[in-house]
C-alpha positions as MATLAB code, in Angstrom:
seq = 'MLRRKTVVPRGCNVQPDISKHHESPHIEWNQNHYSPIDYQQESPYLHQPHQSQPQQQQYQIKEDEYPSKRYLMKNHQRYQPQHHHLQHQTSTNTSHQLHSAKERRSRSQPQQFRFDTNINSNINYSNIPTSTTFIEAQRLSMDSETSGSNDSGIRSSTHSTTSSIGASTISNAQVNDDMLIVEAIWDHVAMLADELPFAQGDVITVLDATSTSGLWYGMCRDRTGWFPASYVKIKSEESIKPSSQQTSPLKDDEFPSAVRYQRRRVVEELMETERDYVKLLKDLVYGFLEQCKKRKEMFNNDRITRIFGNISSILSLHINLLKELEASFDKESPENSLIANAFLRNSRSFNIYTEYCNNRPVSCTELATIERQPKYRHFFEACRLLRGMSKLTLEGFLLTPVQRICRYPLQLFELLKSTPTNHLDRIPLEQAHRTMKAVAIHINDSKRRIDSIQKIILWQKNVHGFRGPDIIENNHRTLISGELHCRAIMKRSIQWSKLVHVYLFDQSIVICKKDVLKKNSLVFKERMSLQTVNVIDINDGKEPITGAQLKNSFKLTGPVREYIFTCPDPATKGLWIETLRNRPRPMPPTNAEKRLAIVMLP';
ca = [
      -8.286  -12.837  -49.260;
      -8.970  -15.455  -46.703;
      -8.795  -14.470  -43.094;
      -7.111  -16.612  -40.511;
      -9.458  -17.647  -37.867;
      -8.282  -17.795  -34.222;
      -9.034  -20.742  -32.299;
      -9.340  -20.329  -28.629;
      -9.387  -23.532  -26.379;
     -12.934  -24.235  -25.009;
     -13.138  -22.883  -21.540;
     -11.093  -20.041  -22.103;
     -13.178  -17.055  -23.099;
     -10.526  -14.499  -23.705;
     -10.198  -10.942  -25.513;
      -7.520   -8.535  -25.304;
      -7.388   -6.187  -22.523;
      -8.482   -2.576  -24.083;
      -7.353   -1.131  -20.497;
      -3.998   -1.844  -21.823;
      -4.097   -0.132  -25.391;
      -2.595    3.139  -25.951;
      -5.004    5.841  -26.959;
      -4.319    7.633  -30.337;
      -2.413   10.878  -30.163;
      -4.324   13.807  -30.332;
      -4.356   17.598  -29.093;
      -7.435   19.012  -27.443;
      -7.897   22.030  -26.354;
      -9.278   21.880  -22.825;
     -11.313   24.865  -21.164;
     -11.794   23.335  -18.035;
      -9.184   23.682  -15.170;
      -8.207   20.822  -13.398;
      -7.463   21.093   -9.643;
      -6.418   18.211   -7.264;
      -8.682   16.682   -4.897;
     -10.322   18.766   -2.221;
     -11.505   16.403    0.800;
     -13.792   19.081    1.973;
     -15.659   18.698   -1.356;
     -18.243   16.400   -2.506;
     -16.121   15.240   -5.520;
     -12.103   15.164   -6.162;
     -12.200   16.480   -9.348;
     -13.222   20.164   -9.561;
     -13.767   21.904  -12.887;
     -13.709   25.854  -13.028;
     -13.462   27.764  -16.038;
     -10.601   28.814  -17.153;
     -10.685   32.057  -19.443;
      -7.067   31.769  -21.269;
      -6.233   29.750  -23.808;
      -3.059   27.455  -23.145;
       0.291   28.406  -24.900;
       0.922   26.850  -28.134;
       3.433   23.980  -27.415;
       7.003   24.741  -28.083;
       8.292   20.882  -28.024;
       6.765   18.593  -30.196;
       6.355   14.727  -29.539;
       6.220   12.898  -33.038;
       3.093   10.865  -33.343;
       4.648    7.936  -34.736;
       6.599    7.394  -31.417;
       3.069    6.243  -29.721;
       2.807    2.164  -29.727;
       0.180    0.974  -31.772;
      -3.310    1.326  -31.122;
      -3.901   -2.642  -31.096;
      -2.479   -5.479  -29.810;
      -3.232   -9.378  -30.508;
      -3.205  -12.143  -28.190;
      -1.547  -15.137  -29.171;
      -0.724  -18.789  -28.218;
      -3.531  -19.442  -25.687;
      -3.050  -22.504  -24.269;
      -5.624  -24.739  -22.340;
      -5.691  -24.502  -18.669;
      -4.308  -27.012  -16.594;
      -6.687  -27.953  -13.639;
      -4.816  -28.062  -10.303;
      -4.893  -30.301   -7.193;
      -8.596  -30.441   -5.919;
      -9.588  -30.876   -2.215;
     -11.893  -33.657   -0.953;
     -14.485  -31.633   -0.026;
     -17.152  -31.703    2.978;
     -20.552  -33.005    2.039;
     -22.315  -29.867    2.716;
     -19.643  -27.607    1.215;
     -19.989  -29.903   -2.138;
     -23.731  -29.363   -2.359;
     -23.055  -25.815   -1.731;
     -20.569  -25.473   -4.820;
     -22.597  -27.409   -7.352;
     -25.384  -25.052   -6.357;
     -23.301  -22.175   -6.997;
     -22.187  -23.490  -10.272;
     -25.278  -24.633  -11.565;
     -25.624  -21.464  -13.540;
     -22.819  -20.267  -16.084;
     -19.656  -20.390  -14.400;
     -18.125  -16.799  -13.324;
     -14.597  -16.568  -11.872;
     -13.786  -13.670   -9.582;
     -10.478  -11.955  -10.743;
      -8.904  -12.229   -7.229;
      -9.130  -16.019   -7.411;
      -6.636  -18.610   -8.193;
      -6.125  -18.933  -12.060;
      -5.609  -22.574  -13.573;
      -4.227  -21.368  -16.828;
      -1.650  -19.159  -18.070;
      -1.349  -17.213  -21.352;
       1.816  -16.223  -23.215;
       0.302  -12.883  -24.533;
       3.590  -11.503  -25.759;
       2.487   -8.111  -24.829;
       5.116   -5.766  -23.791;
       4.095   -4.920  -20.276;
       4.287   -1.168  -19.191;
       4.956   -2.022  -15.549;
       8.731   -2.827  -14.602;
       8.718   -3.993  -11.285;
      12.439   -4.131  -11.273;
      12.534   -0.581  -10.708;
      10.676   -0.817   -7.730;
      12.463   -0.863   -4.340;
      10.801   -2.432   -1.302;
      10.568    0.686    1.064;
       9.024   -0.862    4.052;
       8.707   -3.741    5.833;
       5.030   -3.774    4.760;
       5.851   -3.686    1.100;
       8.268   -6.782    1.673;
       5.668   -9.033    2.852;
       3.401   -7.903   -0.257;
       6.433   -8.599   -2.507;
       6.196  -12.207   -2.991;
       2.492  -11.809   -3.768;
       2.957   -9.609   -6.475;
       5.793  -11.154   -7.925;
       3.712  -14.443   -7.780;
       0.885  -12.835  -10.059;
       2.735  -11.395  -13.029;
       1.749  -12.948  -16.021;
       4.934  -14.561  -17.795;
       6.525  -15.476  -14.571;
       8.572  -18.697  -14.539;
       8.698  -19.064  -10.863;
       5.139  -18.588   -9.845;
       3.296  -21.292  -11.023;
       3.216  -23.255   -7.976;
       1.957  -20.213   -5.737;
      -0.265  -18.756   -8.461;
      -2.039  -21.707   -8.708;
      -3.033  -22.142   -5.238;
      -3.189  -18.734   -3.495;
      -3.707  -15.044   -4.712;
      -4.461  -11.947   -2.830;
      -4.276   -9.639   -5.588;
      -5.778   -9.552   -8.957;
      -2.808  -10.345  -11.525;
      -1.613   -8.440  -14.355;
      -1.989  -11.485  -16.557;
      -5.825  -12.017  -15.247;
      -6.692   -8.465  -16.424;
      -6.611  -10.010  -20.001;
      -9.720  -11.727  -19.362;
     -12.405   -9.288  -19.728;
     -15.390  -11.328  -19.014;
     -14.593  -12.521  -15.682;
     -17.053  -11.526  -13.233;
     -16.962  -10.716   -9.645;
     -18.867  -12.989   -7.376;
     -20.784  -11.375   -4.621;
     -22.375  -14.468   -2.936;
     -22.393  -14.323    0.521;
     -22.202  -17.515    2.434;
     -21.926  -18.124    6.351;
     -20.278  -20.811    7.153;
     -18.653  -22.609   10.358;
     -15.345  -24.361   10.722;
     -15.391  -27.763   11.415;
     -11.383  -28.016   11.975;
      -8.809  -25.703   12.852;
      -6.892  -24.314   10.240;
      -3.538  -22.971   10.336;
      -1.972  -20.431    7.764;
       0.988  -21.400    6.290;
       1.056  -18.339    3.776;
       0.497  -14.719    4.452;
      -2.622  -14.853    2.272;
      -4.132  -17.909    4.132;
      -6.971  -17.375    6.504;
      -6.590  -18.795   10.182;
      -9.347  -19.917   12.155;
     -10.204  -22.299   14.932;
     -13.070  -24.920   15.209;
     -16.337  -23.319   15.715;
     -15.501  -19.935   14.092;
     -18.132  -18.477   11.640;
     -16.799  -17.381    8.381;
     -18.176  -15.283    5.894;
     -17.345  -16.386    2.378;
     -16.733  -13.529   -0.134;
     -15.597  -15.932   -3.040;
     -16.652  -19.456   -3.504;
     -15.966  -19.791   -7.313;
     -12.864  -21.301   -7.504;
     -12.669  -24.821   -8.870;
      -9.388  -25.803   -6.937;
     -11.635  -26.241   -3.312;
     -10.225  -22.922   -2.041;
     -12.701  -20.208   -0.771;
     -11.860  -16.711    0.121;
     -13.523  -15.393    3.457;
     -13.230  -13.122    6.315;
     -13.247  -13.999   10.029;
     -12.106  -12.079   13.034;
     -11.321   -8.879   10.652;
      -9.070  -11.002    8.636;
      -9.396  -12.133    5.173;
      -7.807  -14.801    3.232;
      -8.193  -18.328    1.398;
      -8.953  -21.500    3.206;
     -10.105  -25.194    2.195;
     -13.636  -25.535    1.470;
     -13.605  -28.813    3.090;
     -12.692  -27.554    6.324;
     -16.004  -25.773    6.799;
     -19.717  -26.483    6.767;
     -22.792  -24.399    5.535;
     -24.391  -22.673    8.599;
     -27.265  -21.290    6.907;
     -28.998  -22.725    4.010;
     -30.391  -19.442    3.178;
     -27.265  -17.640    2.344;
     -27.351  -19.991   -0.797;
     -28.671  -17.848   -3.328;
     -27.859  -17.068   -6.600;
     -26.491  -13.213   -6.884;
     -29.717  -11.947   -8.692;
     -31.807  -13.105   -5.534;
     -29.625  -11.981   -2.847;
     -29.378   -8.181   -4.316;
     -33.305   -7.865   -3.949;
     -34.040   -4.462   -2.774;
     -34.964   -4.225    0.988;
     -38.655   -3.321    2.149;
     -39.474    0.362    2.397;
     -39.676    0.466    6.183;
     -35.953   -1.357    6.045;
     -34.554    0.924    3.633;
     -36.305    4.598    3.825;
     -36.429    6.491    0.668;
     -33.829    9.280    2.038;
     -31.438    6.815    3.014;
     -31.620    4.964   -0.444;
     -31.183    8.448   -2.009;
     -27.975    8.874    0.140;
     -26.600    5.649   -0.506;
     -27.303    5.780   -4.453;
     -25.654    9.322   -4.256;
     -22.255    8.148   -2.271;
     -22.173    5.117   -4.801;
     -22.518    6.994   -7.909;
     -19.915    9.553   -6.575;
     -17.552    6.651   -5.679;
     -18.156    4.990   -9.413;
     -17.608    8.376  -11.116;
     -14.237    9.535   -9.349;
     -12.760    5.819   -9.595;
     -13.665    6.332  -13.253;
     -12.000    9.826  -13.361;
      -8.989    8.530  -11.432;
      -8.063    5.708  -13.801;
      -8.222    7.848  -16.784;
      -5.902   10.269  -14.901;
      -3.594    7.570  -14.020;
      -3.563    6.183  -17.813;
      -2.709    9.881  -18.948;
       0.296    9.711  -16.434;
       1.563    6.405  -17.470;
       1.040    6.708  -21.376;
       1.177   10.000  -21.886;
       4.398   11.232  -19.543;
       5.992    8.113  -18.239;
       6.264    6.071  -21.313;
       7.232    9.343  -23.632;
      10.030    9.909  -20.798;
      11.445    6.497  -21.633;
      11.746    7.231  -25.157;
      13.835   10.480  -24.618;
      16.979    8.440  -23.433;
      18.953   11.704  -23.827;
      16.709   13.340  -21.191;
      15.687   10.841  -18.752;
      17.449    7.708  -17.570;
      15.864    5.209  -15.351;
      16.958    6.353  -12.109;
      15.453    9.747  -12.899;
      11.920    8.245  -14.218;
      11.895    6.300  -11.104;
      12.607    9.439   -9.033;
       9.844   11.374  -10.802;
       7.068    8.803  -11.255;
       7.887    5.968   -8.591;
       5.721    2.918   -8.762;
       2.874    4.724  -10.625;
       2.487    2.038  -13.090;
       1.879   -0.562  -10.557;
      -0.887    1.729   -8.874;
      -2.631    2.026  -12.494;
      -2.773   -1.982  -12.475;
      -4.086   -2.324   -9.579;
      -6.876    0.358  -10.223;
      -7.663   -0.958  -13.375;
      -8.407   -4.166  -11.803;
     -10.081   -2.532   -8.964;
     -12.424   -0.460  -11.472;
     -13.311   -3.754  -12.999;
     -14.573   -5.325  -10.200;
     -16.398   -2.294   -9.139;
     -18.157   -2.036  -12.565;
     -18.883   -5.657  -12.326;
     -20.817   -5.323   -8.834;
     -22.402   -2.017   -9.601;
     -26.177   -2.095   -9.975;
     -26.972    0.669  -12.900;
     -30.845    0.412  -12.290;
     -30.528    0.538   -8.472;
     -27.331    1.707   -7.384;
     -28.154    1.787   -3.680;
     -28.163   -2.026   -3.945;
     -25.120   -2.511   -5.338;
     -22.493   -4.651   -3.499;
     -19.298   -2.985   -3.582;
     -17.285   -3.795   -0.460;
     -15.640   -7.046   -1.621;
     -13.784   -5.265   -4.575;
     -11.814   -3.397   -1.728;
     -11.371   -6.564    0.339;
     -10.141   -8.533   -2.402;
      -7.433   -5.798   -3.425;
      -6.637   -4.869    0.437;
      -3.160   -6.031    0.377;
      -2.370   -4.380   -2.927;
      -3.161   -1.095   -1.315;
       0.198   -1.261    0.313;
       2.243   -0.211   -2.865;
       0.809    3.228   -2.017;
       3.330    3.469    0.899;
       6.229    3.797   -1.495;
       4.563    6.126   -3.760;
       3.961    8.321   -1.071;
       7.474    8.033    0.598;
       8.567    8.887   -3.004;
       6.788   12.027   -3.149;
       9.392   14.565   -1.856;
      12.035   12.940   -4.141;
       9.839   13.428   -7.014;
       8.986   16.989   -6.218;
      12.773   17.570   -5.602;
      13.712   16.149   -8.832;
      10.943   17.958  -10.781;
      11.694   21.588   -9.396;
      15.352   20.694  -10.377;
      14.818   19.790  -14.016;
      12.233   22.260  -14.659;
      14.593   25.141  -14.582;
      15.632   24.047  -17.929;
      13.275   25.304  -20.709;
      13.288   21.978  -22.548;
      12.102   20.012  -19.940;
       9.241   22.558  -19.172;
       7.972   22.273  -23.082;
       8.449   18.548  -22.978;
       5.845   18.110  -20.181;
       3.820   20.562  -21.739;
       3.570   18.947  -24.983;
       2.789   15.496  -23.229;
      -0.125   17.109  -21.616;
      -1.460   18.717  -24.857;
      -1.301   15.488  -26.380;
      -3.218   13.668  -23.948;
      -5.865   16.732  -23.566;
      -5.309   17.207  -19.995;
      -6.552   20.346  -18.220;
      -3.957   22.819  -17.315;
      -1.905   21.606  -14.419;
       1.805   21.035  -13.777;
       3.221   17.606  -13.721;
       3.665   17.843  -10.040;
      -0.129   18.740   -9.377;
      -0.929   15.708  -11.275;
       1.412   13.329   -9.426;
      -0.169   14.707   -6.139;
      -3.537   13.181   -7.074;
      -2.490    9.369   -5.966;
      -1.591   10.563   -2.707;
      -4.882   12.418   -2.001;
      -6.948    9.531   -3.433;
      -5.718    6.650   -1.257;
      -6.593    9.178    1.597;
      -9.951    9.791    0.603;
     -11.061    6.148    0.543;
     -11.727    5.762    4.087;
     -13.859    8.952    3.821;
     -15.757    7.633    1.136;
     -16.623    4.195    2.621;
     -17.374    5.734    5.905;
     -20.010    7.876    4.027;
     -21.327    4.728    2.516;
     -21.580    3.172    5.712;
     -23.662    5.640    7.212;
     -26.075    5.382    4.681;
     -26.097    1.558    4.700;
     -28.917   -0.212    6.785;
     -27.860   -2.830    9.282;
     -29.318   -5.357    7.330;
     -28.443   -4.485    4.059;
     -26.328   -7.523    2.128;
     -23.220   -4.875    1.846;
     -23.190   -3.780    5.257;
     -20.539   -6.508    7.142;
     -18.264   -6.322    4.282;
     -18.217   -2.423    4.091;
     -17.395   -2.075    7.612;
     -14.504   -4.567    7.302;
     -13.445   -2.383    4.082;
     -13.690    0.973    5.863;
     -11.432   -0.603    8.582;
      -9.093   -2.066    5.839;
      -8.589    1.518    4.082;
      -8.464    3.324    7.242;
      -5.461    0.921    8.453;
      -3.671    1.501    5.175;
      -3.815    5.416    5.437;
      -2.356    5.004    8.959;
       0.157    2.818    7.759;
       1.336    5.262    5.344;
       1.549    8.027    7.373;
       3.419    5.827    9.884;
       5.742    4.963    7.234;
       6.323    8.336    6.376;
       6.979    9.404   10.288;
       9.284    6.705   10.388;
      11.314    7.973    7.322;
      11.120   11.287    8.935;
      12.666    9.922   12.249;
      15.448    8.377   10.093;
      16.194   11.704    8.300;
      16.680   13.391   11.912;
      19.120   10.574   13.031;
      21.155   11.197    9.808;
      21.273   14.571   10.242;
      21.949   14.568   13.946;
      25.148   12.440   13.573;
      26.529   14.695   10.794;
      26.806   17.421   13.471;
      28.386   15.455   15.992;
      32.425   15.819   15.700;
      34.629   12.692   15.894;
      31.662   10.120   15.803;
      32.884    6.400   15.874;
      31.328    3.251   15.238;
      28.656    1.907   12.594;
      25.930    4.736   11.963;
      23.077    4.866   13.966;
      20.455    4.330   11.457;
      22.202    0.661   10.960;
      20.179   -0.287   14.032;
      17.918    2.248   15.271;
      15.143    4.132   13.428;
      14.208    7.165   15.905;
      15.309    9.065   18.818;
      13.285    8.014   21.938;
      14.548   10.749   24.523;
      17.597   13.123   25.098;
      18.898   15.404   27.637;
      21.406   17.021   29.732;
      22.644   14.606   32.515;
      25.372   14.084   34.905;
      27.258   10.641   33.938;
      29.822    8.984   35.912;
      31.576    6.352   33.988;
      32.729    3.055   36.167;
      34.825    0.259   35.336;
      36.296   -2.464   37.266;
      34.624   -0.706   40.518;
      36.539    2.611   39.676;
      35.391    5.675   38.192;
      36.754    6.309   34.836;
      35.419    9.613   34.328;
      32.310   12.051   35.842;
      31.052   15.037   33.901;
      27.970   16.834   32.885;
      27.113   15.496   29.222;
      24.577   15.169   26.458;
      22.979   11.660   26.374;
      20.450   10.620   23.554;
      18.636    7.444   23.660;
      17.822    5.743   20.734;
      15.653    2.605   20.336;
      18.680    0.294   20.185;
      21.453    2.400   21.449;
      22.502    5.372   23.664;
      25.179    7.643   22.728;
      26.894   10.032   24.981;
      28.092   13.526   24.082;
      30.053   16.230   25.393;
      29.632   20.215   24.404;
      32.154   21.400   21.885;
      34.339   24.156   23.520;
      35.423   25.875   20.333;
      31.992   25.604   18.103;
      28.646   26.900   19.693;
      25.840   24.514   19.411;
      28.051   21.429   18.489;
      28.662   18.312   19.987;
      31.770   15.920   20.253;
      31.144   12.186   20.435;
      32.337   10.419   23.690;
      31.015    7.038   24.148;
      28.203    4.801   22.965;
      26.483    1.525   24.078;
      24.199   -1.069   22.675;
      21.008   -1.664   24.928;
      20.736   -5.425   23.543;
      22.483   -6.612   26.865;
      21.959   -3.526   29.748;
      19.891   -3.544   32.499;
      18.512   -0.518   33.951;
      18.575   -0.126   37.680;
      17.087    2.248   39.862;
      19.167    3.708   42.507;
      17.646    5.097   45.879;
      18.680    8.284   47.168;
      21.799    8.111   49.338;
      25.430    6.782   49.332;
      26.629    5.140   46.191;
      28.429    1.790   47.597;
      31.069    1.536   44.746;
      32.224    5.055   44.583;
      30.966    6.347   48.230;
      29.328    9.608   46.254;
      25.944   10.996   47.270;
      23.451   10.124   44.535;
      20.027   11.537   44.321;
      17.556   10.912   41.371;
      19.952    8.411   39.933;
      19.770    5.496   37.815;
      22.139    2.825   36.601;
      22.916    1.217   33.401;
      25.166   -1.802   33.599;
      27.012   -3.487   30.445;
      29.246   -6.328   29.726;
      32.196   -4.008   30.474;
      31.149   -0.569   31.725;
      28.709    0.835   34.018;
      26.938    4.230   33.866;
      25.483    6.217   36.574;
      23.219    9.116   35.349;
      22.024   11.812   37.894;
      18.995   13.657   36.727;
      17.946   17.083   37.792;
      14.518   16.272   39.201;
      12.297   13.143   39.965;
      10.187   13.555   37.285;
      13.149   13.439   34.738;
      14.649   10.414   36.505;
      11.155    8.139   36.141;
      10.841    9.568   32.438;
      14.401    8.271   31.699;
      13.687    4.845   33.314;
      10.244    4.484   31.956;
      11.440    5.148   28.634;
      14.569    2.782   28.744;
      12.062   -0.157   30.265;
       9.722    0.267   27.660;
      11.202    0.849   24.280;
       9.996   -0.576   21.525;
      10.856   -3.785   20.111;
      14.195   -3.757   17.573;
      12.646   -2.606   14.135;
      15.861   -1.529   12.103;
      15.256    0.511    8.736;
      15.449   -1.363    5.740;
      18.062   -0.608    3.086;
      15.339    0.857    1.014;
      14.066    3.359    3.943;
      17.698    4.454    4.711;
      18.657    5.174    0.709;
      14.945    7.126    0.683;
      16.066    8.957    3.954;
      19.311   10.085    2.261;
      17.720   10.809   -0.947;
      15.366   13.083    0.562;
      17.679   14.949    2.839;
      17.673   18.843    2.245;
];
């Protein structure tokens, strides 16, 4: 029997991505008890002996429902080279020296070819809402990098901030860790979000110089991005060395044995925990999520999204991250590994964790609701046994990504403490630590923002007779509130004067009065937008318009009405005036944030 030989165009070394293959179903009795990550421990995966055997599954999954074990790649197309920039002479010489050896392509650089793999992707971006403005900025980059997209050809051929899903099929792509120090000879204005802006004379650290499109990826002033190689010149010829020479070990006096051992231990722990984490993500996606999609009578698309969020996107990110970490990992001398660049190249992709963490309460609520029915409990137990996972609930497994993203800054900080100042990984590692710390801070800020929106929704529900658009249409948090005496003035005459409850939001002020029929209830009275309001500090004394004696008062003047508020003491007056004058710039909630806040209401 003749076997057809697949012809692959020259220059396209391609093999199927084994990371996307589904493992064959099996049942494995695991005696180890799995517990979520504990940040006080050295390793996030603790194994404790479990005495009792798991109960026999009561709900079986048919093995023939699993996808096939192998995928074949078809229709390879020869890549089409894109435009080339006219490079500066010194930059051209450098590029020739870098490409004198066999060319290695970083997975984060632009791809000049596209494959029609005909593979059913496990990632469905249509189910992923943009929860924050931070994610909104990332969405263009993510859409442009998905293999098979019809509208991403121009952008993906010039810029890329994250490793594409299609690029994950190139298993032989290597991460170039050459570190060049260059100096800008012209100003570069960033036109896209993933470009690196700099001024003439700035010093730039090149993180990736393997692109054939004339674009380099580097870091300047704590920012990373792409820039034309023709805009810079080599600052130090000593930096143009092959990767194997750059990673030569430091001298004993520069790298003491105790520090060397500590760095080796931290690097090995980081690699081991990342491998375990990717395995867990695969178990969740292939063992749970994919099986839920096959049970249409039990799980619709909305329910699957509420339970799992965008965990498929997280799996894709960490498959690429692990490949880059493995490529930069020195097995013989782990302490000499240069792993920081892998985090820098994928720094923007970590923003997808914001959506996952915000969806966490929704997932817990949904699981608590459906697991009251025995058929769902038996189904999840069968999924766990078929993947050979340790005895833990699905809710516990889904907590791991939240813990993992918060652990990266701690691990990188430990690695930074054991890295000498003259180590080649020192400068990128400092930037990687700051980047991952900023990601964790942003996730926490996003969670607090959702909580603030929820509080506004609950407050408005308890106000009787509320009129006008919802407060969350233009406001996302309450700045200050209190009981003040208010005088409403129109056309130089007092409309009303009484003790009221005033609530100041970031873009609106709402005045309420007590409900005489219900205790601890409020009745809506008036509201005013702060877009065209002036804040005036009133000196103690007689007010010229009303003739009233005022003390500890301030005035808000609008297009139609004026309000004079009297505070109980000078400190309260100062606090209100300062809050009004220094309120944050307008940041209205996005539709995704409002939807998420409403879904998460108790």
